[in-house]
mmCIF file of C-alpha atoms and ligand atoms in Angstrom:
data_model
loop_
_atom_site.group_PDB
_atom_site.id
_atom_site.type_symbol
_atom_site.label_atom_id
_atom_site.label_comp_id
_atom_site.label_asym_id
_atom_site.label_seq_id
_atom_site.Cartn_x
_atom_site.Cartn_y
_atom_site.Cartn_z
ATOM 1 C CA MET A 42 0.000 0.000 0.000
ATOM 2 C CA PRO A 43 1.435 3.432 -0.873
ATOM 3 C CA ASP A 44 2.263 5.624 2.103
ATOM 4 C CA THR A 45 -0.386 8.402 2.165
ATOM 5 C CA TYR A 46 1.910 10.566 4.223
ATOM 6 C CA LYS A 47 4.934 10.466 1.949
ATOM 7 C CA PRO A 48 5.830 13.985 0.755
ATOM 8 C CA THR A 49 6.307 14.698 -2.939
ATOM 9 C CA MET A 50 7.528 17.731 -4.870
ATOM 10 C CA ARG A 51 3.902 18.737 -5.396
ATOM 11 C CA ASP A 52 3.581 19.427 -1.666
ATOM 12 C CA LYS A 53 6.142 22.244 -2.043
ATOM 13 C CA PHE A 54 7.679 21.653 1.385
ATOM 14 C CA THR A 55 10.805 23.663 2.088
ATOM 15 C CA PHE A 56 13.335 24.166 4.890
ATOM 16 C CA GLY A 57 15.775 26.986 5.600
ATOM 17 C CA LEU A 58 19.520 26.528 5.895
ATOM 18 C CA TRP A 59 19.123 28.081 9.359
ATOM 19 C CA THR A 60 16.444 25.612 10.468
ATOM 20 C CA VAL A 61 17.829 22.136 9.853
ATOM 21 C CA GLY A 62 21.296 23.680 10.138
ATOM 22 C CA ASN A 63 20.513 25.113 13.578
ATOM 23 C CA THR A 64 23.245 24.145 16.036
ATOM 24 C CA GLY A 65 21.136 24.334 19.198
ATOM 25 C CA ARG A 66 22.742 27.532 20.479
ATOM 26 C CA ASP A 67 20.408 29.537 22.733
ATOM 27 C CA PRO A 68 20.829 32.624 24.943
ATOM 28 C CA PHE A 69 21.917 30.383 27.807
ATOM 29 C CA GLY A 70 24.190 27.861 26.168
ATOM 30 C CA GLY A 71 26.432 27.067 23.256
ATOM 31 C CA PRO A 72 25.884 24.696 20.341
ATOM 32 C CA THR A 73 24.951 21.057 20.889
ATOM 33 C CA ARG A 74 25.317 20.095 17.212
ATOM 34 C CA ALA A 75 28.090 20.511 14.677
ATOM 35 C CA VAL A 76 28.096 23.399 12.235
ATOM 36 C CA LEU A 77 27.174 22.102 8.778
ATOM 37 C CA THR A 78 28.174 23.809 5.552
ATOM 38 C CA PRO A 79 25.341 24.883 3.226
ATOM 39 C CA ALA A 80 26.159 21.935 0.948
ATOM 40 C CA GLU A 81 26.039 19.525 3.915
ATOM 41 C CA ILE A 82 22.634 20.900 4.923
ATOM 42 C CA VAL A 83 21.309 20.322 1.400
ATOM 43 C CA ASP A 84 22.654 16.765 1.526
ATOM 44 C CA LEU A 85 20.879 16.257 4.852
ATOM 45 C CA LEU A 86 17.635 17.454 3.252
ATOM 46 C CA GLY A 87 18.263 15.026 0.420
ATOM 47 C CA GLU A 88 18.498 12.249 3.019
ATOM 48 C CA VAL A 89 15.205 13.407 4.584
ATOM 49 C CA GLY A 90 13.462 12.788 1.253
ATOM 50 C CA GLY A 91 10.495 14.555 -0.337
ATOM 51 C CA VAL A 92 11.889 18.046 0.282
ATOM 52 C CA CYS A 93 11.156 20.413 -2.605
ATOM 53 C CA GLY A 94 13.199 23.443 -1.709
ATOM 54 C CA VAL A 95 15.715 25.138 0.506
ATOM 55 C CA ASN A 96 15.745 28.769 1.657
ATOM 56 C CA PHE A 97 18.573 30.979 2.828
ATOM 57 C CA HIS A 98 19.565 34.344 4.215
ATOM 58 C CA ASP A 99 22.451 35.910 2.298
ATOM 59 C CA ASN A 100 24.774 35.160 5.203
ATOM 60 C CA ASP A 101 23.577 31.594 5.762
ATOM 61 C CA LEU A 102 25.151 30.917 2.404
ATOM 62 C CA VAL A 103 27.975 33.441 2.222
ATOM 63 C CA PRO A 104 29.319 34.720 5.573
ATOM 64 C CA ILE A 105 29.207 38.510 5.894
ATOM 65 C CA ASP A 106 33.001 38.775 5.856
ATOM 66 C CA ALA A 107 33.779 36.145 3.168
ATOM 67 C CA THR A 108 36.262 37.018 0.443
ATOM 68 C CA GLU A 109 35.200 36.755 -3.193
ATOM 69 C CA ALA A 110 37.162 33.539 -3.585
ATOM 70 C CA GLU A 111 35.560 32.010 -0.487
ATOM 71 C CA ALA A 112 32.101 33.040 -1.688
ATOM 72 C CA ALA A 113 32.709 31.471 -5.092
ATOM 73 C CA GLU A 114 33.778 28.171 -3.526
ATOM 74 C CA ILE A 115 30.789 28.029 -1.158
ATOM 75 C CA LYS A 116 28.394 28.775 -4.017
ATOM 76 C CA ARG A 117 30.004 26.119 -6.202
ATOM 77 C CA ASP A 118 29.649 23.447 -3.484
ATOM 78 C CA PHE A 119 26.089 24.540 -2.733
ATOM 79 C CA ALA A 120 25.093 24.415 -6.413
ATOM 80 C CA ALA A 121 26.575 20.926 -6.719
ATOM 81 C CA ALA A 122 24.583 19.729 -3.671
ATOM 82 C CA LEU A 123 21.369 21.189 -5.133
ATOM 83 C CA LYS A 124 22.034 19.327 -8.341
ATOM 84 C CA ARG A 125 22.741 15.951 -6.733
ATOM 85 C CA THR A 126 19.713 16.141 -4.410
ATOM 86 C CA LYS A 127 17.384 17.736 -7.009
ATOM 87 C CA ILE A 128 16.392 20.329 -4.418
ATOM 88 C CA GLN A 129 15.632 23.853 -5.642
ATOM 89 C CA VAL A 130 16.139 27.189 -3.962
ATOM 90 C CA ALA A 131 12.633 28.420 -3.169
ATOM 91 C CA MET A 132 13.073 31.562 -1.130
ATOM 92 C CA GLY A 133 15.805 34.029 -0.278
ATOM 93 C CA THR A 134 16.043 36.668 2.400
ATOM 94 C CA THR A 135 18.525 39.083 3.959
ATOM 95 C CA ASN A 136 20.013 38.926 7.402
ATOM 96 C CA LEU A 137 19.312 42.437 8.650
ATOM 97 C CA PHE A 138 19.451 41.513 12.331
ATOM 98 C CA GLY A 139 22.620 39.599 13.250
ATOM 99 C CA ASP A 140 25.414 42.113 12.798
ATOM 100 C CA PRO A 141 25.906 44.889 15.400
ATOM 101 C CA VAL A 142 25.479 47.451 12.620
ATOM 102 C CA PHE A 143 21.748 46.648 12.822
ATOM 103 C CA LYS A 144 21.522 46.965 16.602
ATOM 104 C CA ASP A 145 19.013 49.810 16.201
ATOM 105 C CA GLY A 146 17.223 48.521 13.124
ATOM 106 C CA ALA A 147 17.974 48.302 9.433
ATOM 107 C CA PHE A 148 15.430 50.095 7.226
ATOM 108 C CA THR A 149 14.140 51.962 10.306
ATOM 109 C CA SER A 150 17.486 52.766 11.907
ATOM 110 C CA ASN A 151 18.008 56.299 13.141
ATOM 111 C CA ASP A 152 21.228 56.415 11.118
ATOM 112 C CA ALA A 153 20.821 57.295 7.425
ATOM 113 C CA GLU A 154 24.025 55.446 6.595
ATOM 114 C CA VAL A 155 22.801 52.254 8.268
ATOM 115 C CA ARG A 156 19.512 52.556 6.372
ATOM 116 C CA ALA A 157 21.404 52.883 3.102
ATOM 117 C CA TYR A 158 23.673 49.953 3.986
ATOM 118 C CA ALA A 159 20.607 47.813 4.773
ATOM 119 C CA ILE A 160 19.159 48.586 1.351
ATOM 120 C CA GLN A 161 22.473 47.869 -0.348
ATOM 121 C CA LYS A 162 22.800 44.555 1.553
ATOM 122 C CA THR A 163 19.281 43.605 0.459
ATOM 123 C CA MET A 164 20.085 44.491 -3.190
ATOM 124 C CA ARG A 165 22.987 42.038 -2.972
ATOM 125 C CA GLY A 166 20.736 39.511 -1.237
ATOM 126 C CA LEU A 167 18.293 39.791 -4.129
ATOM 127 C CA ASP A 168 21.151 39.259 -6.610
ATOM 128 C CA LEU A 169 22.272 36.155 -4.718
ATOM 129 C CA ALA A 170 18.768 34.698 -4.414
ATOM 130 C CA ALA A 171 18.105 35.398 -8.113
ATOM 131 C CA GLU A 172 21.368 33.678 -9.049
ATOM 132 C CA PHE A 173 19.962 30.484 -7.486
ATOM 133 C CA GLY A 174 16.504 30.856 -9.007
ATOM 134 C CA ALA A 175 14.522 31.810 -5.892
ATOM 135 C CA ARG A 176 11.068 33.192 -6.653
ATOM 136 C CA VAL A 177 10.064 34.530 -3.266
ATOM 137 C CA PHE A 178 11.984 37.052 -1.189
ATOM 138 C CA VAL A 179 11.114 37.383 2.490
ATOM 139 C CA PHE A 180 11.532 40.458 4.681
ATOM 140 C CA TRP A 181 11.595 39.761 8.394
ATOM 141 C CA GLY A 182 12.388 42.990 10.213
ATOM 142 C CA GLY A 183 14.118 41.370 13.144
ATOM 143 C CA ARG A 184 15.579 44.598 14.503
ATOM 144 C CA GLU A 185 12.930 46.999 13.201
ATOM 145 C CA GLY A 186 11.695 48.227 16.537
ATOM 146 C CA VAL A 187 12.701 49.748 19.842
ATOM 147 C CA GLU A 188 13.108 49.020 23.508
ATOM 148 C CA THR A 189 11.898 52.526 24.329
ATOM 149 C CA ASP A 190 9.614 54.709 22.258
ATOM 150 C CA ALA A 191 11.804 57.637 23.275
ATOM 151 C CA ALA A 192 14.218 56.381 20.600
ATOM 152 C CA LYS A 193 12.186 56.853 17.430
ATOM 153 C CA ASP A 194 9.071 58.398 16.036
ATOM 154 C CA PRO A 195 7.021 55.305 15.111
ATOM 155 C CA VAL A 196 5.295 57.179 12.256
ATOM 156 C CA GLU A 197 8.687 58.009 10.785
ATOM 157 C CA ALA A 198 9.650 54.335 11.185
ATOM 158 C CA VAL A 199 6.700 53.258 9.017
ATOM 159 C CA ARG A 200 7.734 55.807 6.370
ATOM 160 C CA ARG A 201 11.341 54.639 6.378
ATOM 161 C CA PHE A 202 10.254 51.033 6.033
ATOM 162 C CA ARG A 203 7.877 51.824 3.159
ATOM 163 C CA SER A 204 10.495 53.822 1.326
ATOM 164 C CA ALA A 205 13.021 50.941 1.584
ATOM 165 C CA ILE A 206 10.520 48.406 0.230
ATOM 166 C CA ASP A 207 9.564 50.772 -2.622
ATOM 167 C CA PHE A 208 13.234 51.202 -3.534
ATOM 168 C CA LEU A 209 13.851 47.443 -3.477
ATOM 169 C CA CYS A 210 10.751 46.621 -5.532
ATOM 170 C CA ASP A 211 12.036 48.964 -8.238
ATOM 171 C CA TYR A 212 15.520 47.485 -7.942
ATOM 172 C CA ALA A 213 14.167 43.960 -8.432
ATOM 173 C CA VAL A 214 12.045 44.963 -11.412
ATOM 174 C CA GLU A 215 14.831 47.003 -13.040
ATOM 175 C CA SER A 216 17.182 44.042 -12.574
ATOM 176 C CA GLY A 217 14.760 41.813 -14.462
ATOM 177 C CA TYR A 218 14.036 39.606 -11.436
ATOM 178 C CA GLU A 219 10.626 38.017 -10.969
ATOM 179 C CA PHE A 220 10.450 38.059 -7.198
ATOM 180 C CA ARG A 221 7.379 38.335 -5.103
ATOM 181 C CA PHE A 222 8.182 39.993 -1.782
ATOM 182 C CA ALA A 223 6.681 38.518 1.395
ATOM 183 C CA LEU A 224 6.668 40.575 4.608
ATOM 184 C CA GLU A 225 6.908 38.624 7.868
ATOM 185 C CA ALA A 226 5.543 40.062 11.114
ATOM 186 C CA LYS A 227 6.582 39.329 14.691
ATOM 187 C CA PRO A 228 5.403 41.138 17.817
ATOM 188 C CA ASN A 229 8.603 41.152 19.876
ATOM 189 C CA GLU A 230 11.900 39.360 20.302
ATOM 190 C CA PRO A 231 14.578 40.267 19.558
ATOM 191 C CA ARG A 232 13.418 43.879 20.049
ATOM 192 C CA GLY A 233 11.330 44.825 23.051
ATOM 193 C CA HIS A 234 8.685 46.145 20.667
ATOM 194 C CA MET A 235 8.725 45.490 16.968
ATOM 195 C CA TYR A 236 7.100 47.608 14.289
ATOM 196 C CA PHE A 237 4.560 45.707 12.171
ATOM 197 C CA PRO A 238 3.842 43.239 14.993
ATOM 198 C CA THR A 239 1.152 41.262 13.168
ATOM 199 C CA THR A 240 0.320 40.109 9.659
ATOM 200 C CA GLY A 241 -2.597 42.548 9.737
ATOM 201 C CA HIS A 242 -0.196 45.482 10.120
ATOM 202 C CA TYR A 243 1.575 44.457 6.909
ATOM 203 C CA LEU A 244 -1.706 43.890 5.078
ATOM 204 C CA ALA A 245 -2.562 47.494 5.926
ATOM 205 C CA LEU A 246 0.820 48.776 4.684
ATOM 206 C CA ILE A 247 0.856 46.960 1.345
ATOM 207 C CA PRO A 248 -1.786 49.027 -0.509
ATOM 208 C CA SER A 249 0.274 52.158 0.282
ATOM 209 C CA LEU A 250 3.373 50.806 -1.507
ATOM 210 C CA LYS A 251 4.499 51.887 -4.939
ATOM 211 C CA ARG A 252 4.125 48.371 -6.336
ATOM 212 C CA PRO A 253 1.491 46.749 -4.128
ATOM 213 C CA GLU A 254 0.956 43.871 -6.564
ATOM 214 C CA MET A 255 4.530 42.672 -5.947
ATOM 215 C CA VAL A 256 4.230 42.484 -2.197
ATOM 216 C CA GLY A 257 2.398 40.045 0.060
ATOM 217 C CA VAL A 258 2.948 38.460 3.462
ATOM 218 C CA ASN A 259 4.761 35.537 5.035
ATOM 219 C CA PRO A 260 2.847 34.775 8.232
ATOM 220 C CA GLU A 261 4.453 32.492 10.825
ATOM 221 C CA VAL A 262 2.449 30.362 13.261
ATOM 222 C CA ALA A 263 4.662 31.117 16.256
ATOM 223 C CA HIS A 264 4.690 34.849 15.695
ATOM 224 C CA GLU A 265 0.927 35.293 15.857
ATOM 225 C CA HIS A 266 0.592 32.782 18.690
ATOM 226 C CA MET A 267 3.222 34.677 20.723
ATOM 227 C CA ALA A 268 0.819 37.607 20.578
ATOM 228 C CA GLY A 269 -2.083 35.380 21.631
ATOM 229 C CA LEU A 270 -3.751 35.740 18.238
ATOM 230 C CA ASN A 271 -5.577 33.210 16.108
ATOM 231 C CA PHE A 272 -3.139 32.359 13.312
ATOM 232 C CA VAL A 273 -5.798 30.762 11.129
ATOM 233 C CA HIS A 274 -7.631 34.083 10.998
ATOM 234 C CA ALA A 275 -4.449 35.974 10.112
ATOM 235 C CA VAL A 276 -3.797 33.579 7.236
ATOM 236 C CA ALA A 277 -7.430 33.804 6.140
ATOM 237 C CA ALA A 278 -7.152 37.597 5.917
ATOM 238 C CA ALA A 279 -4.023 37.228 3.778
ATOM 239 C CA LEU A 280 -5.645 34.613 1.551
ATOM 240 C CA GLU A 281 -8.749 36.695 1.062
ATOM 241 C CA ALA A 282 -6.618 39.676 0.090
ATOM 242 C CA GLY A 283 -4.690 37.545 -2.421
ATOM 243 C CA LYS A 284 -1.557 38.242 -0.379
ATOM 244 C CA LEU A 285 -0.487 34.863 0.979
ATOM 245 C CA PHE A 286 2.807 34.678 -0.925
ATOM 246 C CA HIS A 287 4.608 32.341 1.486
ATOM 247 C CA ILE A 288 4.022 30.706 4.870
ATOM 248 C CA ASP A 289 6.256 29.773 7.814
ATOM 249 C CA LEU A 290 4.981 26.658 9.554
ATOM 250 C CA ASN A 291 6.109 25.809 13.061
ATOM 251 C CA ASP A 292 4.497 25.663 16.481
ATOM 252 C CA GLN A 293 4.412 27.571 19.712
ATOM 253 C CA GLU A 294 2.824 27.465 23.137
ATOM 254 C CA PHE A 295 0.826 30.641 23.746
ATOM 255 C CA GLY A 296 2.411 33.285 25.925
ATOM 256 C CA ARG A 297 5.979 31.994 25.663
ATOM 257 C CA TYR A 298 9.130 33.250 23.960
ATOM 258 C CA ASP A 299 9.677 32.289 20.294
ATOM 259 C CA GLN A 300 9.894 28.514 20.525
ATOM 260 C CA ASP A 301 10.033 27.499 16.852
ATOM 261 C CA PHE A 302 8.713 24.009 17.621
ATOM 262 C CA ARG A 303 8.054 21.362 14.982
ATOM 263 C CA PHE A 304 4.843 22.035 13.037
ATOM 264 C CA GLY A 305 1.744 20.610 14.727
ATOM 265 C CA SER A 306 3.574 19.556 17.889
ATOM 266 C CA ALA A 307 2.167 22.066 20.389
ATOM 267 C CA ASN A 308 -1.325 22.918 19.134
ATOM 268 C CA PRO A 309 -2.513 20.173 16.785
ATOM 269 C CA LYS A 310 -6.058 21.510 16.725
ATOM 270 C CA HIS A 311 -4.908 24.935 15.493
ATOM 271 C CA ALA A 312 -2.609 23.198 13.028
ATOM 272 C CA PHE A 313 -5.543 21.149 11.736
ATOM 273 C CA PHE A 314 -7.676 24.223 11.024
ATOM 274 C CA LEU A 315 -4.686 25.871 9.377
ATOM 275 C CA VAL A 316 -4.026 22.928 7.059
ATOM 276 C CA LYS A 317 -7.728 22.700 6.297
ATOM 277 C CA LEU A 318 -7.784 26.407 5.432
ATOM 278 C CA LEU A 319 -4.741 26.137 3.150
ATOM 279 C CA GLU A 320 -6.108 23.041 1.425
ATOM 280 C CA ASP A 321 -9.733 24.212 1.154
ATOM 281 C CA HIS A 322 -8.554 27.471 -0.399
ATOM 282 C CA LYS A 323 -5.960 25.757 -2.593
ATOM 283 C CA TYR A 324 -2.926 27.698 -1.385
ATOM 284 C CA ASP A 325 -0.248 26.649 -3.836
ATOM 285 C CA GLY A 326 2.836 28.502 -2.624
ATOM 286 C CA PHE A 327 5.796 27.079 -0.744
ATOM 287 C CA LYS A 328 5.216 25.680 2.726
ATOM 288 C CA HIS A 329 8.294 26.473 4.737
ATOM 289 C CA PHE A 330 8.996 24.768 8.040
ATOM 290 C CA ASP A 331 10.646 27.610 9.943
ATOM 291 C CA SER A 332 11.404 25.696 13.090
ATOM 292 C CA HIS A 333 14.257 24.093 14.993
ATOM 293 C CA ALA A 334 14.780 20.583 16.270
ATOM 294 C CA PHE A 335 14.971 20.339 20.065
ATOM 295 C CA ARG A 336 18.377 21.338 21.420
ATOM 296 C CA THR A 337 18.758 17.730 22.539
ATOM 297 C CA ALA A 338 18.533 16.374 18.973
ATOM 298 C CA ASP A 339 21.503 14.856 17.163
ATOM 299 C CA ARG A 340 21.793 14.620 13.360
ATOM 300 C CA ASP A 341 19.494 11.570 13.142
ATOM 301 C CA ASP A 342 16.909 13.266 15.287
ATOM 302 C CA VAL A 343 17.128 16.426 13.133
ATOM 303 C CA ILE A 344 16.235 14.204 10.181
ATOM 304 C CA GLU A 345 13.275 12.843 12.183
ATOM 305 C CA PHE A 346 12.268 16.426 12.992
ATOM 306 C CA ALA A 347 12.219 17.349 9.291
ATOM 307 C CA ARG A 348 10.353 14.200 8.295
ATOM 308 C CA GLY A 349 7.904 14.673 11.160
ATOM 309 C CA SER A 350 7.123 18.248 10.088
ATOM 310 C CA MET A 351 6.046 17.139 6.612
ATOM 311 C CA ARG A 352 4.336 13.993 7.872
ATOM 312 C CA SER A 353 2.226 15.917 10.375
ATOM 313 C CA TYR A 354 1.130 18.322 7.629
ATOM 314 C CA LEU A 355 0.092 15.414 5.413
ATOM 315 C CA ILE A 356 -1.689 13.621 8.265
ATOM 316 C CA LEU A 357 -3.646 16.805 8.985
ATOM 317 C CA LYS A 358 -4.379 17.183 5.274
ATOM 318 C CA GLU A 359 -5.890 13.689 5.294
ATOM 319 C CA LYS A 360 -7.869 14.568 8.447
ATOM 320 C CA ALA A 361 -9.193 17.664 6.650
ATOM 321 C CA ARG A 362 -10.280 15.471 3.744
ATOM 322 C CA ARG A 363 -12.092 13.152 6.169
ATOM 323 C CA TRP A 364 -13.669 16.092 7.973
ATOM 324 C CA ASN A 365 -14.999 17.489 4.689
ATOM 325 C CA ALA A 366 -16.363 14.070 3.697
ATOM 326 C CA ASP A 367 -17.796 13.127 7.100
ATOM 327 C CA LYS A 368 -21.566 12.532 6.959
ATOM 328 C CA GLU A 369 -22.309 13.876 10.409
ATOM 329 C CA ILE A 370 -20.167 16.975 9.878
ATOM 330 C CA LYS A 371 -21.940 17.622 6.602
ATOM 331 C CA SER A 372 -25.342 17.337 8.171
ATOM 332 C CA LEU A 373 -24.311 19.597 11.079
ATOM 333 C CA LEU A 374 -22.962 22.168 8.639
ATOM 334 C CA ARG A 375 -26.263 22.113 6.781
ATOM 335 C CA LYS A 376 -28.073 22.700 10.051
ATOM 336 C CA ILE A 377 -26.005 25.644 11.217
ATOM 337 C CA SER A 378 -26.255 27.890 8.202
ATOM 338 C CA ARG A 379 -29.499 29.231 6.879
ATOM 339 C CA ALA A 380 -28.979 30.420 3.356
ATOM 340 C CA SER A 381 -31.343 32.758 1.561
ATOM 341 C CA LYS A 382 -30.565 34.064 -1.890
ATOM 342 C CA ASP A 383 -33.281 36.703 -1.618
ATOM 343 C CA ILE A 384 -32.051 38.138 1.654
ATOM 344 C CA ASP A 385 -28.408 38.057 0.540
ATOM 345 C CA ALA A 386 -29.352 39.843 -2.684
ATOM 346 C CA LEU A 387 -31.009 42.527 -0.619
ATOM 347 C CA THR A 388 -27.817 43.332 1.302
ATOM 348 C CA ALA A 389 -25.334 42.630 -1.504
ATOM 349 C CA GLY A 390 -24.830 46.291 -2.363
ATOM 350 C CA PHE A 391 -26.576 49.445 -1.360
ATOM 351 C CA THR A 392 -29.385 50.889 -3.445
ATOM 352 C CA ALA A 393 -32.059 53.215 -2.168
ATOM 353 C CA SER A 394 -34.798 50.710 -2.978
ATOM 354 C CA ARG A 395 -33.005 47.839 -1.211
ATOM 355 C CA ALA A 396 -32.532 50.038 1.821
ATOM 356 C CA GLU A 397 -36.217 50.832 1.728
ATOM 357 C CA THR A 398 -37.200 47.146 1.524
ATOM 358 C CA LEU A 399 -34.758 46.268 4.286
ATOM 359 C CA GLY A 400 -36.004 49.128 6.411
ATOM 360 C CA ALA A 401 -39.541 47.809 6.170
ATOM 361 C CA MET A 402 -38.706 44.187 6.953
ATOM 362 C CA ALA A 403 -40.011 42.626 10.163
ATOM 363 C CA PHE A 404 -37.544 40.381 12.005
ATOM 364 C CA ASP A 405 -38.581 37.884 14.664
ATOM 365 C CA ARG A 406 -35.691 38.594 17.003
ATOM 366 C CA GLU A 407 -36.739 36.039 19.582
ATOM 367 C CA LYS A 408 -37.058 33.263 17.057
ATOM 368 C CA LEU A 409 -33.723 34.107 15.460
ATOM 369 C CA GLY A 410 -32.039 34.243 18.848
ATOM 370 C CA SER A 411 -33.382 30.883 19.910
ATOM 371 C CA ARG A 412 -32.250 28.937 16.875
ATOM 372 C CA ALA A 413 -30.258 25.800 17.694
ATOM 373 C CA LEU A 414 -26.545 25.880 16.877
ATOM 374 C CA PRO A 415 -25.056 22.478 17.706
ATOM 375 C CA TYR A 416 -21.458 23.685 17.793
ATOM 376 C CA GLU A 417 -20.641 21.520 20.804
ATOM 377 C CA ARG A 418 -21.448 18.421 18.763
ATOM 378 C CA LEU A 419 -19.627 19.823 15.740
ATOM 379 C CA ASP A 420 -16.499 20.513 17.768
ATOM 380 C CA GLN A 421 -16.656 17.119 19.502
ATOM 381 C CA ARG A 422 -16.978 15.343 16.150
ATOM 382 C CA THR A 423 -13.997 17.397 14.920
ATOM 383 C CA MET A 424 -11.994 16.253 17.945
ATOM 384 C CA GLU A 425 -12.973 12.624 17.356
ATOM 385 C CA ILE A 426 -11.776 12.791 13.769
ATOM 386 C CA LEU A 427 -8.561 14.419 14.955
ATOM 387 C CA LEU A 428 -8.047 11.867 17.694
ATOM 388 C CA GLY A 429 -8.626 8.996 15.301
ATOM 389 C CA VAL A 430 -11.991 7.765 16.584
ATOM 390 C CA ASP A 431 -14.083 6.887 13.539
HETATM 391 C C1 LIG B 512 14.641 34.032 12.019
HETATM 392 C C2 LIG B 512 13.200 34.332 12.346
HETATM 393 C C3 LIG B 512 12.294 33.741 11.349
HETATM 394 C C4 LIG B 512 12.411 34.393 10.001
HETATM 395 C C5 LIG B 512 13.708 34.170 9.353
HETATM 396 C C6 LIG B 512 13.781 35.003 8.114
HETATM 397 S S1 LIG B 512 15.043 34.325 10.382
HETATM 398 O O1 LIG B 512 14.913 32.702 12.287
HETATM 399 O O2 LIG B 512 12.900 33.845 13.664
HETATM 400 O O3 LIG B 512 10.986 33.751 11.765
HETATM 401 O O4 LIG B 512 11.466 33.798 9.149
HETATM 402 O O5 LIG B 512 14.554 36.130 8.256
HETATM 403 MN MN1 LIG B 513 9.831 32.862 10.090
HETATM 404 MN MN1 LIG B 514 10.084 32.566 14.425
#
């Protein structure tokens, strides 16, 4: 029997060099795993099997202080690993947070020279990502924020950020690149307060850009959950706006620091509704597992972590299929919504005559308020499907 949960290229699952290559370093302790070269990380992903793409920050591939000769050698080895594993580069991004130069932000820094350097570094990041055929370019403003609002005018920060994105959109277009830009929000960490803390903030910014059609979002499970928000709703807003250009899948306990757990491992019920949303609405972009294996993991366990991430997605996809096909669910869904073409037509767009008809309508408030909504049963049936009780 074929394994239903075996990933294929069509699933468009990707991993970042910084995720499977993570060494286990944290603020309290050093690495627990060996540093792997970019080529070694690609080989590891090849061993995982079923991985479609790999993503990198400029400096995951080429260290910030590499010489031209060193850069050329790293790129050669990396390209050879991509070829032997048949893994593509899906997404590129710029590290605008690691170096001390960005200690007070990149595009929103108070220093004009730092802002210009950040834009220049991103231009080079775009060149590098384009060289490897990436189609999506992510912007995570890791240091775009403050610890104290005495430091910056937050309105000015929004303007600086917009102007940088406008400049880089033009740069990409003028260079003949076909990137779609995806903006990734996070509420805090590493800064005390970060600008654009939620996906919704970016969705509000995008229409004000010079090339709004080029720019969408890259929501991450953990980042919305850190803020106590419903991630499924954030993704739904992006989908509805046609702006879900990329997605970072991982997991997170609410109210904790950025944990970057394996997808589906902390909140499987949220993960289920997310997968169902992506599948029901036919999201066809890359699905990037932006997470880290536990610090206790060795190389074999990192491979298990990567396989588990994809497997959990596919298990939840199958659960979503069962949920949609389930007889009882279907009948409950029929019960809970009362459709009426006539009434919907009446409120579908304002006209004076519709307003008049609506104004004259008599509603039986008591009857409407007492209608049965068996959501308890619906939720319990959902849980039973999720828990494997058929
Ligand atoms: C960093 C961050 C992620 C971002 C990456 C892209 S880097 O690991 O925590 O959420 O997606 O810059
Ligand atoms: Mn991310
Ligand atoms: Mn994160």
